[in-house]
PDB file of C-alpha atoms in Angstrom:
ATOM      1  CA  MET A   1      85.399 -29.540 -81.381  1.00 38.00           C
ATOM      2  CA  LEU A   2      83.478 -29.327 -84.178  1.00 37.00           C
ATOM      3  CA  SER A   3      80.131 -32.142 -83.603  1.00 39.00           C
ATOM      4  CA  ALA A   4      78.449 -34.449 -86.201  1.00 42.00           C
ATOM      5  CA  SER A   5      75.891 -32.189 -86.994  1.00 37.00           C
ATOM      6  CA  VAL A   6      77.505 -28.975 -86.888  1.00 36.00           C
ATOM      7  CA  GLN A   7      77.848 -27.625 -90.587  1.00 39.00           C
ATOM      8  CA  THR A   8      79.587 -24.577 -90.816  1.00 40.00           C
ATOM      9  CA  HIS A   9      79.789 -24.345 -94.841  1.00 44.00           C
ATOM     10  CA  SER A  10      77.659 -24.431 -98.013  1.00 45.00           C
ATOM     11  CA  HIS A  11      77.022 -27.637-100.136  1.00 50.00           C
ATOM     12  CA  GLY A  12      78.896 -25.569-103.033  1.00 57.00           C
ATOM     13  CA  ASP A  13      82.014 -25.985-100.838  1.00 83.00           C
ATOM     14  CA  SER A  14      81.882 -29.686-100.226  1.00 87.00           C
ATOM     15  CA  ALA A  15      83.122 -32.149-102.216  1.00 91.00           C
ATOM     16  CA  LEU A  16      81.554 -35.216-100.037  1.00 93.00           C
ATOM     17  CA  ARG A  17      78.594 -35.056 -97.844  1.00 94.00           C
ATOM     18  CA  PHE A  18      76.934 -37.637 -95.932  1.00 94.00           C
ATOM     19  CA  ASN A  19      73.387 -36.882 -94.936  1.00 93.00           C
ATOM     20  CA  GLU A  20      72.193 -39.290 -92.258  1.00 92.00           C
ATOM     21  CA  VAL A  21      74.132 -42.240 -94.276  1.00 93.00           C
ATOM     22  CA  GLY A  22      73.084 -45.801 -92.437  1.00 91.00           C
ATOM     23  CA  PHE A  23      74.098 -48.948 -93.642  1.00 91.00           C
ATOM     24  CA  ALA A  24      74.043 -52.734 -92.663  1.00 89.00           C
ATOM     25  CA  TYR A  25      74.857 -56.031 -93.766  1.00 85.00           C
ATOM     26  CA  GLY A  26      71.442 -57.671 -93.222  1.00 82.00           C
ATOM     27  CA  SER A  27      70.814 -57.300 -89.829  1.00 81.00           C
ATOM     28  CA  ARG A  28      74.223 -56.419 -88.872  1.00 85.00           C
ATOM     29  CA  SER A  29      74.301 -52.327 -88.591  1.00 87.00           C
ATOM     30  CA  ILE A  30      77.730 -51.345 -89.394  1.00 89.00           C
ATOM     31  CA  ILE A  31      76.883 -47.413 -89.855  1.00 90.00           C
ATOM     32  CA  ASP A  32      74.898 -45.253 -87.975  1.00 85.00           C
ATOM     33  CA  SER A  33      73.300 -42.418 -89.419  1.00 86.00           C
ATOM     34  CA  LEU A  34      76.444 -40.544 -90.459  1.00 90.00           C
ATOM     35  CA  SER A  35      76.475 -36.942 -91.295  1.00 92.00           C
ATOM     36  CA  LEU A  36      79.633 -35.290 -92.279  1.00 93.00           C
ATOM     37  CA  ALA A  37      80.557 -32.860 -94.951  1.00 94.00           C
ATOM     38  CA  VAL A  38      84.434 -32.944 -96.489  1.00 94.00           C
ATOM     39  CA  ARG A  39      85.554 -29.637 -97.584  1.00 93.00           C
ATOM     40  CA  ARG A  40      86.616 -29.210-100.814  1.00 93.00           C
ATOM     41  CA  GLY A  41      90.553 -28.955-101.254  1.00 93.00           C
ATOM     42  CA  GLU A  42      90.859 -30.679 -97.497  1.00 95.00           C
ATOM     43  CA  LEU A  43      92.917 -33.819 -96.367  1.00 96.00           C
ATOM     44  CA  LEU A  44      90.367 -35.728 -93.941  1.00 96.00           C
ATOM     45  CA  ALA A  45      91.577 -38.419 -92.069  1.00 94.00           C
ATOM     46  CA  ILE A  46      89.065 -41.409 -90.670  1.00 93.00           C
ATOM     47  CA  MET A  47      89.879 -43.011 -87.647  1.00 89.00           C
ATOM     48  CA  GLY A  48      88.265 -45.502 -84.875  1.00 84.00           C
ATOM     49  CA  GLY A  49      88.809 -48.827 -83.940  1.00 79.00           C
ATOM     50  CA  SER A  50      89.317 -52.285 -85.882  1.00 76.00           C
ATOM     51  CA  GLY A  51      85.641 -53.111 -87.722  1.00 75.00           C
ATOM     52  CA  VAL A  52      84.450 -49.866 -86.968  1.00 79.00           C
ATOM     53  CA  GLY A  53      83.166 -49.562 -90.810  1.00 82.00           C
ATOM     54  CA  LYS A  54      85.785 -46.950 -91.450  1.00 86.00           C
ATOM     55  CA  THR A  55      86.611 -49.185 -95.118  1.00 87.00           C
ATOM     56  CA  THR A  56      83.156 -49.264 -95.599  1.00 90.00           C
ATOM     57  CA  LEU A  57      82.579 -45.475 -96.125  1.00 90.00           C
ATOM     58  CA  LEU A  58      85.365 -45.635 -98.611  1.00 89.00           C
ATOM     59  CA  ARG A  59      83.304 -48.735-100.342  1.00 90.00           C
ATOM     60  CA  LEU A  60      80.123 -46.629-100.116  1.00 92.00           C
ATOM     61  CA  VAL A  61      81.925 -43.677-101.565  1.00 91.00           C
ATOM     62  CA  ALA A  62      82.947 -45.925-104.886  1.00 88.00           C
ATOM     63  CA  GLY A  63      79.675 -47.076-105.381  1.00 87.00           C
ATOM     64  CA  LEU A  64      80.347 -50.692-104.532  1.00 89.00           C
ATOM     65  CA  VAL A  65      77.662 -51.221-101.863  1.00 89.00           C
ATOM     66  CA  ARG A  66      74.269 -48.872-101.372  1.00 89.00           C
ATOM     67  CA  PRO A  67      73.622 -47.298 -97.982  1.00 91.00           C
ATOM     68  CA  THR A  68      70.842 -48.533 -96.141  1.00 91.00           C
ATOM     69  CA  LYS A  69      69.288 -45.173 -95.673  1.00 91.00           C
ATOM     70  CA  GLY A  70      70.011 -41.463 -96.180  1.00 91.00           C
ATOM     71  CA  SER A  71      72.097 -40.374 -98.639  1.00 91.00           C
ATOM     72  CA  ILE A  72      75.850 -39.281-100.583  1.00 93.00           C
ATOM     73  CA  GLU A  73      76.376 -36.366-102.870  1.00 93.00           C
ATOM     74  CA  LEU A  74      79.970 -36.723-104.353  1.00 91.00           C
ATOM     75  CA  LEU A  75      81.744 -33.599-106.339  1.00 90.00           C
ATOM     76  CA  GLY A  76      78.791 -31.825-106.613  1.00 87.00           C
ATOM     77  CA  GLU A  77      76.152 -34.382-107.542  1.00 87.00           C
ATOM     78  CA  PRO A  78      74.177 -37.063-106.570  1.00 89.00           C
ATOM     79  CA  LEU A  79      75.496 -40.822-105.617  1.00 89.00           C
ATOM     80  CA  ARG A  80      72.959 -43.011-107.987  1.00 88.00           C
ATOM     81  CA  VAL A  81      74.488 -46.195-107.865  1.00 87.00           C
ATOM     82  CA  ASP A  82      71.776 -47.950-109.982  1.00 85.00           C
ATOM     83  CA  ASP A  83      72.654 -45.454-112.792  1.00 85.00           C
ATOM     84  CA  GLN A  84      75.656 -47.182-114.423  1.00 87.00           C
ATOM     85  CA  ALA A  85      76.321 -43.913-116.427  1.00 87.00           C
ATOM     86  CA  SER A  86      76.415 -41.880-113.740  1.00 86.00           C
ATOM     87  CA  LEU A  87      78.226 -43.747-111.642  1.00 86.00           C
ATOM     88  CA  TYR A  88      81.088 -44.570-114.225  1.00 86.00           C
ATOM     89  CA  ALA A  89      81.519 -40.877-115.056  1.00 86.00           C
ATOM     90  CA  LEU A  90      82.223 -40.244-111.474  1.00 86.00           C
ATOM     91  CA  ARG A  91      84.847 -42.925-110.669  1.00 85.00           C
ATOM     92  CA  LYS A  92      87.014 -41.384-113.217  1.00 85.00           C
ATOM     93  CA  ARG A  93      86.837 -37.960-111.440  1.00 89.00           C
ATOM     94  CA  ILE A  94      88.028 -40.225-108.179  1.00 88.00           C
ATOM     95  CA  GLY A  95      91.436 -41.993-107.603  1.00 88.00           C
ATOM     96  CA  LEU A  96      91.522 -44.957-105.074  1.00 85.00           C
ATOM     97  CA  LEU A  97      94.871 -46.117-103.187  1.00 85.00           C
ATOM     98  CA  PHE A  98      94.072 -49.939-102.423  1.00 81.00           C
ATOM     99  CA  GLN A  99      95.401 -51.411 -99.231  1.00 73.00           C
ATOM    100  CA  PHE A 100      98.432 -52.677 -99.685  1.00 65.00           C
ATOM    101  CA  GLY A 101      98.621 -51.367-103.100  1.00 66.00           C
ATOM    102  CA  ALA A 102      97.310 -54.083-105.303  1.00 83.00           C
ATOM    103  CA  LEU A 103      99.288 -53.656-108.525  1.00 85.00           C
ATOM    104  CA  PHE A 104      98.664 -56.046-111.623  1.00 84.00           C
ATOM    105  CA  THR A 105     101.563 -58.467-110.496  1.00 89.00           C
ATOM    106  CA  ASP A 106     102.028 -59.423-114.346  1.00 92.00           C
ATOM    107  CA  LEU A 107     102.333 -55.753-115.176  1.00 92.00           C
ATOM    108  CA  ASN A 108     105.228 -53.747-114.826  1.00 94.00           C
ATOM    109  CA  CYS A 109     105.745 -50.117-112.804  1.00 94.00           C
ATOM    110  CA  PHE A 110     105.211 -48.187-115.811  1.00 95.00           C
ATOM    111  CA  GLU A 111     101.586 -50.283-117.198  1.00 94.00           C
ATOM    112  CA  ASN A 112     100.455 -50.331-113.728  1.00 93.00           C
ATOM    113  CA  VAL A 113     100.617 -46.032-113.548  1.00 94.00           C
ATOM    114  CA  ALA A 114      99.520 -46.367-117.651  1.00 93.00           C
ATOM    115  CA  PHE A 115      96.901 -48.578-116.951  1.00 91.00           C
ATOM    116  CA  PRO A 116      93.602 -45.693-116.164  1.00 89.00           C
ATOM    117  CA  LEU A 117      95.192 -43.728-118.569  1.00 90.00           C
ATOM    118  CA  ARG A 118      94.798 -46.952-121.259  1.00 89.00           C
ATOM    119  CA  GLU A 119      91.339 -47.570-120.199  1.00 84.00           C
ATOM    120  CA  HIS A 120      89.991 -43.748-119.635  1.00 83.00           C
ATOM    121  CA  SER A 121      91.900 -41.431-122.251  1.00 83.00           C
ATOM    122  CA  ARG A 122      92.635 -41.424-125.669  1.00 83.00           C
ATOM    123  CA  LEU A 123      96.558 -39.930-125.407  1.00 84.00           C
ATOM    124  CA  SER A 124      98.832 -40.961-127.843  1.00 87.00           C
ATOM    125  CA  GLU A 125     101.681 -43.406-126.925  1.00 90.00           C
ATOM    126  CA  SER A 126     104.463 -39.921-126.689  1.00 90.00           C
ATOM    127  CA  LEU A 127     102.314 -38.355-124.200  1.00 91.00           C
ATOM    128  CA  LEU A 128     100.800 -41.167-122.573  1.00 92.00           C
ATOM    129  CA  LYS A 129     104.785 -42.196-121.853  1.00 92.00           C
ATOM    130  CA  ASP A 130     105.371 -38.507-120.877  1.00 93.00           C
ATOM    131  CA  LEU A 131     102.653 -38.470-118.022  1.00 91.00           C
ATOM    132  CA  VAL A 132     103.231 -41.878-116.442  1.00 93.00           C
ATOM    133  CA  LEU A 133     107.108 -40.926-116.189  1.00 95.00           C
ATOM    134  CA  LEU A 134     106.207 -37.640-114.759  1.00 90.00           C
ATOM    135  CA  LYS A 135     103.834 -39.223-112.119  1.00 91.00           C
ATOM    136  CA  LEU A 136     105.841 -41.751-111.616  1.00 92.00           C
ATOM    137  CA  GLU A 137     108.674 -38.891-110.828  1.00 90.00           C
ATOM    138  CA  ALA A 138     106.785 -37.173-108.669  1.00 86.00           C
ATOM    139  CA  VAL A 139     106.553 -40.247-106.049  1.00 87.00           C
ATOM    140  CA  GLY A 140     110.667 -40.654-106.306  1.00 86.00           C
ATOM    141  CA  LEU A 141     110.385 -43.539-108.920  1.00 89.00           C
ATOM    142  CA  ARG A 142     111.042 -42.906-112.263  1.00 89.00           C
ATOM    143  CA  GLY A 143     113.892 -45.653-111.815  1.00 89.00           C
ATOM    144  CA  ALA A 144     112.053 -47.981-110.980  1.00 89.00           C
ATOM    145  CA  ALA A 145     109.340 -47.877-114.779  1.00 91.00           C
ATOM    146  CA  GLY A 146     110.831 -50.982-116.201  1.00 92.00           C
ATOM    147  CA  LEU A 147     110.790 -53.219-112.708  1.00 93.00           C
ATOM    148  CA  MET A 148     108.065 -55.645-111.819  1.00 94.00           C
ATOM    149  CA  PRO A 149     106.780 -55.441-108.395  1.00 92.00           C
ATOM    150  CA  SER A 150     108.088 -58.539-107.188  1.00 91.00           C
ATOM    151  CA  GLU A 151     111.399 -56.888-108.332  1.00 92.00           C
ATOM    152  CA  ILE A 152     110.837 -53.421-105.321  1.00 90.00           C
ATOM    153  CA  SER A 153     110.171 -53.431-101.796  1.00 86.00           C
ATOM    154  CA  GLY A 154     106.385 -53.092-100.603  1.00 82.00           C
ATOM    155  CA  GLY A 155     106.899 -48.835 -99.635  1.00 82.00           C
ATOM    156  CA  MET A 156     107.808 -48.671-102.801  1.00 88.00           C
ATOM    157  CA  GLY A 157     105.101 -51.051-104.481  1.00 88.00           C
ATOM    158  CA  ARG A 158     102.753 -48.236-102.628  1.00 85.00           C
ATOM    159  CA  ARG A 159     104.423 -45.328-103.846  1.00 88.00           C
ATOM    160  CA  VAL A 160     103.778 -46.915-107.433  1.00 91.00           C
ATOM    161  CA  ALA A 161     100.201 -47.201-106.812  1.00 90.00           C
ATOM    162  CA  LEU A 162      99.855 -43.491-105.343  1.00 88.00           C
ATOM    163  CA  ALA A 163     101.313 -42.826-108.667  1.00 91.00           C
ATOM    164  CA  ARG A 164      98.464 -44.850-110.397  1.00 91.00           C
ATOM    165  CA  ALA A 165      95.921 -43.404-107.933  1.00 89.00           C
ATOM    166  CA  VAL A 166      96.582 -39.889-109.337  1.00 88.00           C
ATOM    167  CA  ALA A 167      97.141 -40.846-112.752  1.00 89.00           C
ATOM    168  CA  LEU A 168      94.261 -39.271-114.167  1.00 88.00           C
ATOM    169  CA  ASP A 169      94.157 -36.173-112.419  1.00 89.00           C
ATOM    170  CA  PRO A 170      91.436 -37.135-109.611  1.00 90.00           C
ATOM    171  CA  GLU A 171      89.380 -34.531-108.180  1.00 92.00           C
ATOM    172  CA  LEU A 172      88.676 -36.801-104.857  1.00 93.00           C
ATOM    173  CA  ILE A 173      91.326 -39.043-103.813  1.00 92.00           C
ATOM    174  CA  LEU A 174      90.694 -42.587-101.365  1.00 93.00           C
ATOM    175  CA  TYR A 175      93.423 -43.808 -99.359  1.00 90.00           C
ATOM    176  CA  ASP A 176      92.531 -47.422 -97.545  1.00 89.00           C
ATOM    177  CA  GLU A 177      95.056 -47.680 -94.910  1.00 87.00           C
ATOM    178  CA  PRO A 178      97.671 -46.638 -96.456  1.00 86.00           C
ATOM    179  CA  PHE A 179     100.218 -46.903 -94.094  1.00 83.00           C
ATOM    180  CA  ALA A 180      99.940 -50.371 -92.984  1.00 81.00           C
ATOM    181  CA  GLY A 181     103.124 -52.788 -92.797  1.00 79.00           C
ATOM    182  CA  LEU A 182     105.173 -49.752 -93.513  1.00 80.00           C
ATOM    183  CA  ASP A 183     108.871 -49.115 -92.131  1.00 82.00           C
ATOM    184  CA  PRO A 184     109.100 -46.048 -90.640  1.00 86.00           C
ATOM    185  CA  ILE A 185     110.943 -44.065 -93.603  1.00 85.00           C
ATOM    186  CA  SER A 186     108.446 -45.628 -96.048  1.00 82.00           C
ATOM    187  CA  LEU A 187     105.245 -44.302 -94.031  1.00 85.00           C
ATOM    188  CA  GLY A 188     107.089 -41.113 -93.488  1.00 86.00           C
ATOM    189  CA  VAL A 189     107.745 -40.821 -97.130  1.00 85.00           C
ATOM    190  CA  THR A 190     104.145 -41.886 -97.900  1.00 85.00           C
ATOM    191  CA  ALA A 191     102.473 -39.896 -95.942  1.00 89.00           C
ATOM    192  CA  ARG A 192     104.044 -36.839 -96.874  1.00 89.00           C
ATOM    193  CA  LEU A 193     103.420 -37.882-100.444  1.00 87.00           C
ATOM    194  CA  ILE A 194     100.068 -37.450 -99.864  1.00 90.00           C
ATOM    195  CA  ARG A 195     100.290 -34.193 -98.378  1.00 93.00           C
ATOM    196  CA  ARG A 196     101.850 -32.927-101.577  1.00 89.00           C
ATOM    197  CA  LEU A 197      99.966 -34.325-104.322  1.00 88.00           C
ATOM    198  CA  ASN A 198      96.798 -33.425-102.641  1.00 92.00           C
ATOM    199  CA  ASP A 199      97.866 -29.851-102.343  1.00 91.00           C
ATOM    200  CA  ALA A 200      99.707 -30.312-105.835  1.00 88.00           C
ATOM    201  CA  LEU A 201      96.405 -31.558-107.721  1.00 88.00           C
ATOM    202  CA  GLY A 202      94.216 -29.359-105.930  1.00 91.00           C
ATOM    203  CA  ALA A 203      92.425 -32.057-105.118  1.00 93.00           C
ATOM    204  CA  THR A 204      90.428 -33.675-101.745  1.00 94.00           C
ATOM    205  CA  SER A 205      92.042 -36.542-100.080  1.00 94.00           C
ATOM    206  CA  ILE A 206      90.264 -38.940 -97.556  1.00 94.00           C
ATOM    207  CA  VAL A 207      92.638 -41.263 -95.225  1.00 93.00           C
ATOM    208  CA  VAL A 208      91.580 -43.777 -93.385  1.00 91.00           C
ATOM    209  CA  THR A 209      94.177 -44.929 -91.010  1.00 88.00           C
ATOM    210  CA  HIS A 210      95.154 -46.121 -87.583  1.00 83.00           C
ATOM    211  CA  ASP A 211      98.206 -44.115 -87.726  1.00 82.00           C
ATOM    212  CA  VAL A 212      97.798 -41.532 -85.146  1.00 85.00           C
ATOM    213  CA  ALA A 213     101.033 -39.501 -85.443  1.00 86.00           C
ATOM    214  CA  GLU A 214     101.703 -39.682 -88.840  1.00 87.00           C
ATOM    215  CA  THR A 215      97.762 -38.574 -90.155  1.00 90.00           C
ATOM    216  CA  PHE A 216      98.012 -35.995 -87.254  1.00 91.00           C
ATOM    217  CA  ALA A 217     100.977 -34.325 -89.083  1.00 92.00           C
ATOM    218  CA  ILE A 218      99.519 -34.142 -92.637  1.00 93.00           C
ATOM    219  CA  ALA A 219      95.823 -34.097 -91.657  1.00 95.00           C
ATOM    220  CA  ASP A 220      93.336 -30.632 -91.515  1.00 96.00           C
ATOM    221  CA  ARG A 221      90.464 -32.218 -89.858  1.00 96.00           C
ATOM    222  CA  VAL A 222      90.285 -35.652 -88.521  1.00 95.00           C
ATOM    223  CA  ALA A 223      87.015 -38.186 -87.929  1.00 94.00           C
ATOM    224  CA  VAL A 224      86.322 -40.296 -84.929  1.00 92.00           C
ATOM    225  CA  LEU A 225      84.421 -42.890 -85.178  1.00 90.00           C
ATOM    226  CA  ALA A 226      83.267 -45.023 -82.604  1.00 85.00           C
ATOM    227  CA  PRO A 227      80.710 -48.603 -82.204  1.00 81.00           C
ATOM    228  CA  SER A 228      77.813 -48.378 -80.855  1.00 77.00           C
ATOM    229  CA  GLU A 229      75.016 -50.940 -80.586  1.00 75.00           C
ATOM    230  CA  ARG A 230      73.276 -48.992 -83.635  1.00 81.00           C
ATOM    231  CA  GLY A 231      76.668 -49.306 -85.415  1.00 79.00           C
ATOM    232  CA  ALA A 232      79.188 -46.980 -86.043  1.00 83.00           C
ATOM    233  CA  ARG A 233      78.883 -43.415 -85.330  1.00 86.00           C
ATOM    234  CA  LEU A 234      80.575 -39.938 -85.631  1.00 90.00           C
ATOM    235  CA  VAL A 235      82.112 -38.981 -81.663  1.00 89.00           C
ATOM    236  CA  ALA A 236      84.324 -36.270 -82.870  1.00 89.00           C
ATOM    237  CA  LEU A 237      85.844 -33.911 -85.833  1.00 93.00           C
ATOM    238  CA  GLY A 238      88.127 -31.302 -85.889  1.00 92.00           C
ATOM    239  CA  THR A 239      91.708 -30.343 -86.195  1.00 94.00           C
ATOM    240  CA  PRO A 240      94.339 -32.833 -84.809  1.00 93.00           C
ATOM    241  CA  ASP A 241      94.712 -30.143 -82.105  1.00 92.00           C
ATOM    242  CA  GLU A 242      91.176 -29.802 -81.071  1.00 92.00           C
ATOM    243  CA  LEU A 243      91.127 -33.904 -80.949  1.00 91.00           C
ATOM    244  CA  ARG A 244      93.926 -34.130 -78.874  1.00 90.00           C
ATOM    245  CA  ASN A 245      92.586 -31.497 -76.147  1.00 90.00           C
ATOM    246  CA  SER A 246      89.023 -33.494 -76.162  1.00 86.00           C
ATOM    247  CA  THR A 247      87.695 -34.906 -73.712  1.00 86.00           C
ATOM    248  CA  ASP A 248      85.454 -37.676 -75.098  1.00 84.00           C
ATOM    249  CA  PRO A 249      86.487 -40.737 -73.303  1.00 84.00           C
ATOM    250  CA  TYR A 250      86.506 -42.639 -76.842  1.00 84.00           C
ATOM    251  CA  VAL A 251      88.864 -40.473 -78.415  1.00 84.00           C
ATOM    252  CA  ARG A 252      91.078 -40.091 -75.336  1.00 86.00           C
ATOM    253  CA  GLN A 253      90.982 -43.990 -75.341  1.00 84.00           C
ATOM    254  CA  PHE A 254      92.036 -44.273 -78.930  1.00 83.00           C
ATOM    255  CA  LEU A 255      94.678 -41.712 -79.419  1.00 84.00           C
ATOM    256  CA  ALA A 256      96.776 -42.965 -76.219  1.00 76.00           C
ATOM    257  CA  GLY A 257      96.411 -46.934 -76.984  1.00 71.00           C
ATOM    258  CA  ASP A 258      95.132 -47.125 -73.737  1.00 58.00           C
ATOM    259  CA  GLU A 259      94.163 -50.946 -72.110  1.00 63.00           C
ATOM    260  CA  SER A 260      91.463 -48.858 -70.098  1.00 55.00           C
ATOM    261  CA  GLY A 261      88.517 -46.631 -71.270  1.00 54.00           C
ATOM    262  CA  PRO A 262      85.413 -47.327 -73.165  1.00 56.00           C
ATOM    263  CA  VAL A 263      86.684 -49.904 -75.350  1.00 57.00           C
ATOM    264  CA  GLN A 264      87.401 -53.334 -73.256  1.00 51.00           C
ATOM    265  CA  PHE A 265      90.204 -55.122 -73.853  1.00 50.00           C
ATOM    266  CA  HIS A 266      88.954 -58.606 -72.157  1.00 47.00           C
ATOM    267  CA  MET A 267      86.183 -59.938 -73.805  1.00 51.00           C
ATOM    268  CA  ALA A 268      83.202 -60.850 -71.176  1.00 55.00           C
ATOM    269  CA  ALA A 269      83.407 -64.278 -69.540  1.00 60.00           C
ATOM    270  CA  ALA A 270      82.832 -66.138 -66.755  1.00 65.00           C
ATOM    271  CA  ALA A 271      84.409 -65.425 -63.268  1.00 66.00           C
ATOM    272  CA  LEU A 272      87.782 -66.860 -63.501  1.00 62.00           C
ATOM    273  CA  GLU A 273      87.693 -69.176 -60.765  1.00 66.00           C
ATOM    274  CA  ASP A 274      84.451 -70.617 -62.411  1.00 66.00           C
ATOM    275  CA  ASP A 275      86.740 -71.927 -65.292  1.00 68.00           C
ATOM    276  CA  PHE A 276      89.479 -73.241 -63.239  1.00 67.00           C
ATOM    277  CA  SER A 277      87.632 -74.805 -60.491  1.00 59.00           C
TER     278      SER A 277
END
């Protein structure tokens, strides 16, 4: 099992690097001194309990919030939230799949996928059409190009959002709970699409999720965050097989879904007889 502090490759091999990153909302600490390098070309899953700070990490990578301490290196460059020109240039190299897709409800599926291309490229209408249809074909939904988001299922909407996220052939793709609310078939299809698109594009993917079985089937490595008084900390980093063999109490409880363990099911309260006396 690799620990949070072990670095086994050079900076040039990293698509993303957190250097002792901390983050807090006011006096409430969310992330505690996180150091983590994401290798180029890998699919890294970030897992942990609800509210532990997983989505906050994606917000930090996107430059939506700035670290309270430490620094972030993104695609070989320092992430400078205050430098708008640099930040916008980096964002063009990133794809983001929002939780539940976040499609534009007044645009059809074709125009949803075309949106980033219209905003950030100067393609002819003919070339743009071909590219959008190719992206929809990649997720199995070229036939839904003319449909509105309200006319397709939630699983299909997630796949259209995935086509939009990769429209610009990003180098880094961020997925925020891509499996939430999906039926087993849609979940499996989406998971396999994420893996295939990562490999086909030669991209790096970061998947924030709670789904253990599907995630372990597609991830190269998994990072597990656990809560602490000073904010989330990295307690495990390794391959799915390494995590299955982990002896860390939190990791074992999380993967098994056990009620007993470091994370307590019952909130501290007065003695039962005191409340019902």
